């Protein structure tokens, strides 16, 4: 049973990606690096726990504004396109994701 869950998570992780960040089936792009998900908040969190384990991808709660639930998933993997992702639920119950692009290192100015 556990092997089936891990296999399902790996297959799901191979789907649609934004800047290398995995999005579940049914994700719809609503703006640059912003996506709407058809899943519930709880299902979304469960899915991301399986795809991005909290031990490797730490989470933090974002400041709550007007009843919006939100978390930040941090990516510490060097060389990846995404630095983090904000997962949030709107007051209407829509789950959305904002993928934060990793900034390019600025070249050092020579003396």
XYZ file of C-alpha atoms in Angstrom:
111
model
C 0.000 0.000 0.000
C 2.749 2.437 0.947
C 4.642 1.654 -2.260
C 1.511 2.430 -4.272
C 1.202 5.835 -2.580
C 4.839 6.684 -3.241
C 4.505 5.572 -6.854
C 1.341 7.648 -7.278
C 3.113 10.695 -5.849
C 6.046 10.228 -8.217
C 3.737 9.904 -11.204
C 1.808 12.994 -10.139
C 5.037 14.927 -9.710
C 5.911 14.231 -13.322
C 2.956 16.283 -14.623
C 2.568 19.988 -15.252
C 5.343 22.167 -13.855
C 5.857 25.897 -13.460
C 9.526 26.872 -13.231
C 10.161 23.253 -12.240
C 7.562 23.392 -9.418
C 5.028 20.550 -9.683
C 1.351 21.399 -9.963
C -1.472 18.881 -9.478
C -3.781 17.826 -12.302
C -6.333 20.460 -13.198
C -4.167 23.481 -12.330
C -5.063 26.512 -14.454
C -2.725 29.433 -15.127
C -4.419 32.694 -14.110
C -1.428 35.053 -14.400
C 2.357 34.962 -14.626
C 3.530 32.306 -12.107
C 0.012 32.154 -10.567
C -2.268 29.123 -10.750
C -5.729 28.102 -9.555
C -6.191 24.533 -8.337
C -9.411 22.507 -8.404
C -8.526 20.639 -5.178
C -9.626 21.611 -1.683
C -7.163 23.217 0.733
C -6.740 19.950 2.658
C -6.244 17.850 -0.498
C -3.718 20.368 -1.814
C -1.678 20.280 1.400
C -1.785 16.475 1.426
C -0.629 16.348 -2.218
C 2.258 18.757 -1.621
C 3.379 16.840 1.496
C 3.797 13.766 -0.706
C 5.520 15.588 -3.587
C 7.670 17.961 -1.501
C 8.375 16.360 1.907
C 8.479 18.970 4.711
C 11.865 17.667 5.919
C 13.461 18.693 2.616
C 11.122 21.579 1.720
C 10.339 23.520 4.926
C 6.985 25.234 5.382
C 6.047 28.416 7.144
C 2.676 29.991 7.738
C 2.183 33.298 5.987
C 0.518 36.202 7.716
C -3.244 35.691 7.708
C -5.153 38.446 5.951
C -8.962 38.534 6.021
C -9.537 34.815 6.487
C -7.032 33.632 3.881
C -5.173 30.455 4.835
C -1.678 30.390 3.395
C 1.671 28.640 3.641
C 5.063 29.109 2.029
C 7.039 26.116 0.723
C 10.766 26.864 0.643
C 13.095 25.305 -1.923
C 16.679 25.023 -0.709
C 17.829 23.059 -3.760
C 20.599 24.985 -5.481
C 20.244 25.532 -9.200
C 16.479 25.106 -9.351
C 14.246 27.647 -11.094
C 11.900 28.197 -8.140
C 12.853 29.654 -4.784
C 9.547 28.968 -3.085
C 5.811 28.799 -3.540
C 2.948 30.429 -1.701
C -0.129 28.230 -1.423
C -3.256 30.041 -0.295
C -7.016 29.681 -0.054
C -9.215 32.659 -0.916
C -12.305 33.535 1.155
C -14.366 31.954 -1.664
C -12.576 28.639 -1.083
C -10.375 28.728 -4.196
C -6.882 27.334 -3.751
C -4.168 29.248 -5.570
C -0.417 29.054 -5.905
C 2.167 31.716 -6.601
C 5.523 30.279 -7.700
C 8.450 32.512 -6.736
C 11.260 32.506 -9.283
C 14.791 32.154 -8.012
C 16.682 35.384 -8.567
C 19.773 35.235 -10.708
C 22.917 36.074 -8.752
C 24.053 39.586 -9.583
C 27.526 39.817 -11.093
C 30.099 41.438 -8.864
C 31.373 44.790 -9.989
C 35.115 44.777 -10.654
C 37.373 47.332 -8.997
